């Protein structure tokens, strides 16, 4: 009689362990961690690309500024010559043409420098945004790792607790009953200790003869369903009221 109750309890604990172990190997949070890790790598790559672009732009601006200052010197020289008062009227006229040519070149160069600077600013802003996002994403990743670890530890503790209870129950069962239970568990998918309700086996749904029902109700020996072979039990009246 006690064997059947214990056997039923053993099954409940096995179900509980299975559920906990399913959650233990659940890849949901691991998938999330992988996704965030890929995001971190992508951001790092993006920041690196922006930095390369920034360096290139800064170098380009420096070169153009250098060219511009050379043109300024050239204008200064022409103007010195112009105001020295030396040279013929024609030479002075030529100097003025040269000055305006160089100034036009300079103005073009200044436009170019301005647009390069704007591009640099845009690139820097983009990098800063990515860097901020990287900080947030790294934090998100750390939180996920922590959450995962805590969840795993909690589940392992729970599983150990249930396993301890299971050992206690196993200690109360005879070896023969344990072997029968384990064999049925391997053969049947789902539960192997099932209720007998209104003459029907709750494992396979088949109706059983009154003699067998009586035997289950008496609860003094293990009774198997004639159809599916599962172990049958009769829910006590007081248990049903719970
Ligand atoms: Zn059955």
CSV table of C-alpha atoms and ligand atoms in Angstrom, one decimal:
chain,number,residue,atom,x,y,z
A,1,UNK,CA,0.0,0.0,0.0
A,2,UNK,CA,2.7,2.4,1.0
A,3,UNK,CA,4.8,1.3,-2.0
A,4,UNK,CA,2.2,2.7,-4.4
A,5,UNK,CA,2.0,6.1,-2.7
A,6,UNK,CA,5.8,6.3,-2.6
A,7,UNK,CA,5.9,5.2,-6.3
A,8,UNK,CA,3.5,7.9,-7.2
A,9,UNK,CA,5.6,10.4,-5.2
A,10,UNK,CA,8.7,9.2,-7.1
A,11,UNK,CA,7.0,9.9,-10.4
A,12,UNK,CA,6.0,13.4,-9.2
A,13,UNK,CA,9.6,14.1,-8.3
A,14,UNK,CA,10.9,12.8,-11.6
A,15,UNK,CA,8.5,15.1,-13.5
A,16,UNK,CA,9.7,18.0,-11.4
A,17,UNK,CA,13.4,17.1,-12.1
A,18,UNK,CA,12.6,16.9,-15.8
A,19,UNK,CA,10.9,20.3,-15.8
A,20,UNK,CA,13.8,21.9,-14.0
A,21,UNK,CA,16.4,20.2,-16.2
A,22,UNK,CA,14.6,21.4,-19.3
A,23,UNK,CA,14.8,24.9,-18.0
A,24,UNK,CA,18.5,24.4,-17.2
A,25,UNK,CA,19.3,23.6,-20.8
A,26,UNK,CA,16.9,26.1,-22.2
A,27,UNK,CA,18.9,28.1,-24.8
A,28,UNK,CA,16.7,31.2,-24.7
A,29,UNK,CA,19.0,33.4,-22.6
A,30,UNK,CA,22.1,32.0,-24.3
A,31,UNK,CA,20.7,33.0,-27.7
A,32,UNK,CA,20.1,36.5,-26.3
A,33,UNK,CA,23.7,36.6,-25.0
A,34,UNK,CA,25.0,35.6,-28.4
A,35,UNK,CA,22.9,38.3,-30.1
A,36,UNK,CA,24.2,41.0,-27.8
A,37,UNK,CA,27.8,39.7,-28.2
A,38,UNK,CA,27.4,40.1,-32.0
A,39,UNK,CA,26.1,43.6,-31.5
A,40,UNK,CA,29.1,44.5,-29.3
A,41,UNK,CA,31.5,43.2,-32.0
A,42,UNK,CA,29.6,45.1,-34.8
A,43,UNK,CA,29.8,48.3,-32.8
A,44,UNK,CA,33.5,47.8,-32.1
A,45,UNK,CA,34.1,47.3,-35.8
A,46,UNK,CA,32.0,50.3,-36.6
A,47,UNK,CA,33.9,52.5,-34.2
A,48,UNK,CA,37.2,51.3,-35.7
A,49,UNK,CA,36.0,52.1,-39.2
A,50,UNK,CA,35.0,55.7,-38.1
A,51,UNK,CA,38.4,56.2,-36.5
A,52,UNK,CA,40.2,55.2,-39.7
A,53,UNK,CA,37.9,57.6,-41.6
A,54,UNK,CA,38.6,60.4,-39.1
A,55,UNK,CA,42.3,60.0,-39.4
A,56,UNK,CA,42.2,60.1,-43.1
A,57,UNK,CA,40.0,63.2,-43.1
A,58,UNK,CA,42.2,65.0,-40.6
A,59,UNK,CA,45.3,64.3,-42.7
A,60,UNK,CA,43.5,65.5,-45.8
A,61,UNK,CA,42.4,68.8,-44.0
A,62,UNK,CA,46.0,69.3,-42.8
A,63,UNK,CA,47.3,69.0,-46.4
A,64,UNK,CA,44.7,71.3,-47.8
A,65,UNK,CA,45.4,73.9,-45.0
A,66,UNK,CA,49.1,73.7,-45.8
A,67,UNK,CA,48.4,74.3,-49.5
A,68,UNK,CA,46.1,77.2,-48.5
A,69,UNK,CA,48.8,78.9,-46.4
A,70,UNK,CA,51.3,78.5,-49.3
A,71,UNK,CA,48.8,80.3,-51.5
A,72,UNK,CA,48.4,83.1,-48.9
A,73,UNK,CA,52.2,83.6,-48.9
A,74,UNK,CA,52.1,83.8,-52.6
A,75,UNK,CA,49.4,86.5,-52.5
A,76,UNK,CA,51.5,88.4,-49.9
A,77,UNK,CA,54.6,88.2,-52.1
A,78,UNK,CA,52.6,89.5,-55.2
A,79,UNK,CA,51.1,92.3,-53.0
A,80,UNK,CA,54.6,93.3,-51.7
A,81,UNK,CA,55.8,93.5,-55.3
A,82,UNK,CA,52.7,95.4,-56.3
A,83,UNK,CA,53.1,98.1,-53.6
A,84,UNK,CA,56.8,98.4,-54.0
A,85,UNK,CA,56.1,100.8,-56.8
A,86,UNK,CA,58.7,99.2,-59.0
A,87,UNK,CA,57.7,97.7,-62.4
A,88,UNK,CA,55.9,99.0,-65.4
A,89,UNK,CA,52.1,99.6,-65.6
A,90,UNK,CA,51.8,96.4,-67.6
A,91,UNK,CA,53.8,94.4,-65.0
A,92,UNK,CA,51.6,95.8,-62.3
A,93,UNK,CA,48.5,94.8,-64.2
A,94,UNK,CA,49.8,91.3,-64.6
A,95,UNK,CA,50.5,91.1,-60.9
A,96,UNK,CA,46.9,92.0,-60.1
A,97,UNK,CA,45.7,89.3,-62.4
A,98,UNK,CA,47.9,86.7,-60.7
A,99,UNK,CA,46.7,87.9,-57.3
A,100,UNK,CA,43.0,87.4,-58.2
A,101,UNK,CA,43.8,84.0,-59.8
A,102,UNK,CA,45.5,82.8,-56.6
A,103,UNK,CA,42.7,84.2,-54.5
A,104,UNK,CA,40.1,82.3,-56.6
A,105,UNK,CA,42.1,79.1,-56.1
A,106,UNK,CA,42.2,79.9,-52.4
A,107,UNK,CA,38.5,80.4,-52.2
A,108,UNK,CA,38.0,77.0,-53.8
A,109,UNK,CA,40.4,75.4,-51.4
A,110,UNK,CA,38.6,77.0,-48.4
A,111,UNK,CA,35.3,75.6,-49.6
A,112,UNK,CA,36.9,72.2,-49.9
A,113,UNK,CA,38.4,72.5,-46.4
A,114,UNK,CA,35.0,73.5,-45.0
A,115,UNK,CA,33.2,70.6,-46.5
A,116,UNK,CA,36.0,68.2,-45.2
A,117,UNK,CA,35.5,69.7,-41.7
A,118,UNK,CA,31.8,69.1,-41.9
A,119,UNK,CA,32.4,65.5,-43.0
A,120,UNK,CA,34.9,65.1,-40.1
A,121,UNK,CA,32.3,66.4,-37.6
A,122,UNK,CA,29.7,64.0,-38.9
A,123,UNK,CA,32.1,61.1,-38.6
A,124,UNK,CA,33.0,62.1,-35.1
A,125,UNK,CA,29.4,62.3,-34.1
A,126,UNK,CA,28.7,59.0,-35.5
A,127,UNK,CA,31.6,57.5,-33.6
A,128,UNK,CA,30.5,59.1,-30.4
A,129,UNK,CA,27.0,57.7,-30.8
A,130,UNK,CA,28.4,54.2,-31.5
A,131,UNK,CA,30.7,54.5,-28.4
A,132,UNK,CA,27.7,55.4,-26.2
A,133,UNK,CA,25.8,52.5,-27.7
A,134,UNK,CA,28.7,50.2,-27.0
A,135,UNK,CA,28.8,51.2,-23.3
A,136,UNK,CA,25.0,50.5,-23.0
A,137,UNK,CA,25.4,47.2,-24.9
A,138,UNK,CA,28.3,46.0,-22.8
A,139,UNK,CA,26.2,46.7,-19.7
A,140,UNK,CA,23.3,44.8,-21.2
A,141,UNK,CA,25.6,41.9,-21.9
A,142,UNK,CA,27.0,41.9,-18.3
A,143,UNK,CA,23.4,41.9,-16.9
A,144,UNK,CA,22.5,39.0,-19.1
A,145,UNK,CA,25.5,37.0,-18.0
A,146,UNK,CA,24.7,37.7,-14.4
A,147,UNK,CA,21.0,36.8,-14.9
A,148,UNK,CA,22.0,33.6,-16.6
A,149,UNK,CA,24.4,32.6,-13.9
A,150,UNK,CA,21.9,33.3,-11.1
A,151,UNK,CA,19.2,31.4,-12.9
A,152,UNK,CA,21.5,28.4,-13.4
A,153,UNK,CA,22.6,28.4,-9.8
A,154,UNK,CA,19.1,28.6,-8.6
A,155,UNK,CA,17.9,25.8,-10.9
A,156,UNK,CA,20.8,23.6,-9.8
A,157,UNK,CA,20.0,24.1,-6.2
A,158,UNK,CA,16.4,23.3,-6.9
A,159,UNK,CA,17.3,20.2,-8.8
A,160,UNK,CA,19.6,19.0,-6.0
A,161,UNK,CA,16.8,19.5,-3.5
A,162,UNK,CA,14.3,17.5,-5.5
A,163,UNK,CA,17.0,14.8,-6.1
A,164,UNK,CA,17.5,14.5,-2.3
A,165,UNK,CA,13.8,14.0,-1.8
A,166,UNK,CA,13.9,11.4,-4.6
A,167,UNK,CA,16.7,9.5,-2.8
A,168,UNK,CA,14.5,9.5,0.3
A,169,UNK,CA,11.6,8.0,-1.6
A,170,UNK,CA,13.8,5.5,-3.3
A,171,UNK,CA,15.0,4.4,0.1
A,172,UNK,CA,11.4,3.4,1.0
A,173,UNK,CA,10.8,1.3,-2.1
A,174,UNK,CA,11.9,-2.3,-2.8
A,175,UNK,CA,14.4,-2.9,-5.5
A,176,UNK,CA,11.9,-4.9,-7.5
A,177,UNK,CA,9.4,-2.0,-7.6
A,178,UNK,CA,12.1,0.5,-8.6
A,179,UNK,CA,13.2,-1.8,-11.5
A,180,UNK,CA,9.6,-2.1,-12.7
A,181,UNK,CA,9.1,1.6,-12.5
A,182,UNK,CA,12.4,2.4,-14.3
A,183,UNK,CA,11.6,-0.1,-17.0
A,184,UNK,CA,8.1,1.3,-17.6
A,185,UNK,CA,9.5,4.8,-17.6
A,186,UNK,CA,11.8,3.8,-20.5
A,187,UNK,CA,9.0,2.1,-22.4
A,188,UNK,CA,6.3,4.6,-22.0
A,189,UNK,CA,6.4,8.2,-23.0
A,190,UNK,CA,4.9,10.3,-20.3
A,191,UNK,CA,3.6,9.0,-17.0
A,192,UNK,CA,3.8,5.4,-15.9
A,193,UNK,CA,2.0,5.5,-12.5
A,194,UNK,CA,-1.5,6.6,-13.6
A,195,UNK,CA,-4.9,7.0,-11.9
A,196,UNK,CA,-7.7,4.6,-12.3
A,197,UNK,CA,-10.8,6.7,-12.6
A,198,UNK,CA,-14.4,5.3,-13.1
A,199,UNK,CA,-12.9,2.0,-14.1
A,200,UNK,CA,-10.7,3.7,-16.8
A,201,UNK,CA,-7.0,3.7,-17.0
A,202,UNK,CA,-5.9,7.4,-17.2
A,203,UNK,CA,-2.8,6.3,-19.1
A,204,UNK,CA,-4.4,4.7,-22.2
A,205,UNK,CA,-8.2,5.3,-21.6
A,206,UNK,CA,-9.2,1.7,-21.7
A,207,UNK,CA,-11.9,0.4,-19.3
A,208,UNK,CA,-10.9,-2.3,-16.9
A,209,UNK,CA,-12.8,-5.3,-15.4
A,210,UNK,CA,-14.4,-4.9,-11.9
A,211,UNK,CA,-12.0,-7.4,-10.4
A,212,UNK,CA,-9.0,-5.4,-11.4
A,213,UNK,CA,-10.6,-2.2,-10.3
A,214,UNK,CA,-11.3,-3.8,-6.9
A,215,UNK,CA,-7.7,-4.9,-6.7
A,216,UNK,CA,-6.5,-1.4,-7.3
A,217,UNK,CA,-8.9,0.0,-4.8
A,218,UNK,CA,-7.7,-2.4,-2.2
A,219,UNK,CA,-4.2,-1.0,-2.8
A,220,UNK,CA,-2.3,-4.0,-1.4
A,221,UNK,CA,-0.4,-4.9,-4.5
A,222,UNK,CA,0.9,-3.3,-7.7
A,223,UNK,CA,-1.6,-3.6,-10.5
A,224,UNK,CA,-0.8,-3.0,-14.1
A,225,UNK,CA,-3.3,-1.9,-16.7
A,226,UNK,CA,-4.0,-4.9,-19.0
A,227,UNK,CA,-3.8,-2.8,-22.0
A,228,UNK,CA,-0.8,-0.4,-21.6
A,229,UNK,CA,1.0,-2.0,-18.7
A,230,UNK,CA,1.1,1.1,-16.6
A,231,UNK,CA,0.9,1.0,-12.8
A,232,UNK,CA,-2.6,1.9,-11.6
A,233,UNK,CA,-3.5,3.7,-8.5
A,234,UNK,CA,-6.8,4.7,-6.9
A,235,UNK,CA,-7.0,8.3,-5.6
A,236,UNK,CA,-8.1,8.2,-1.9
A,237,UNK,CA,-11.3,10.0,-1.1
A,238,UNK,CA,-9.6,12.5,1.3
A,239,UNK,CA,-6.9,13.2,-1.4
A,240,UNK,CA,-9.6,13.9,-4.0
A,241,UNK,CA,-11.1,16.6,-1.8
A,242,UNK,CA,-7.8,18.5,-1.6
B,1,LIG,ZN1,-3.8,1.6,-19.6
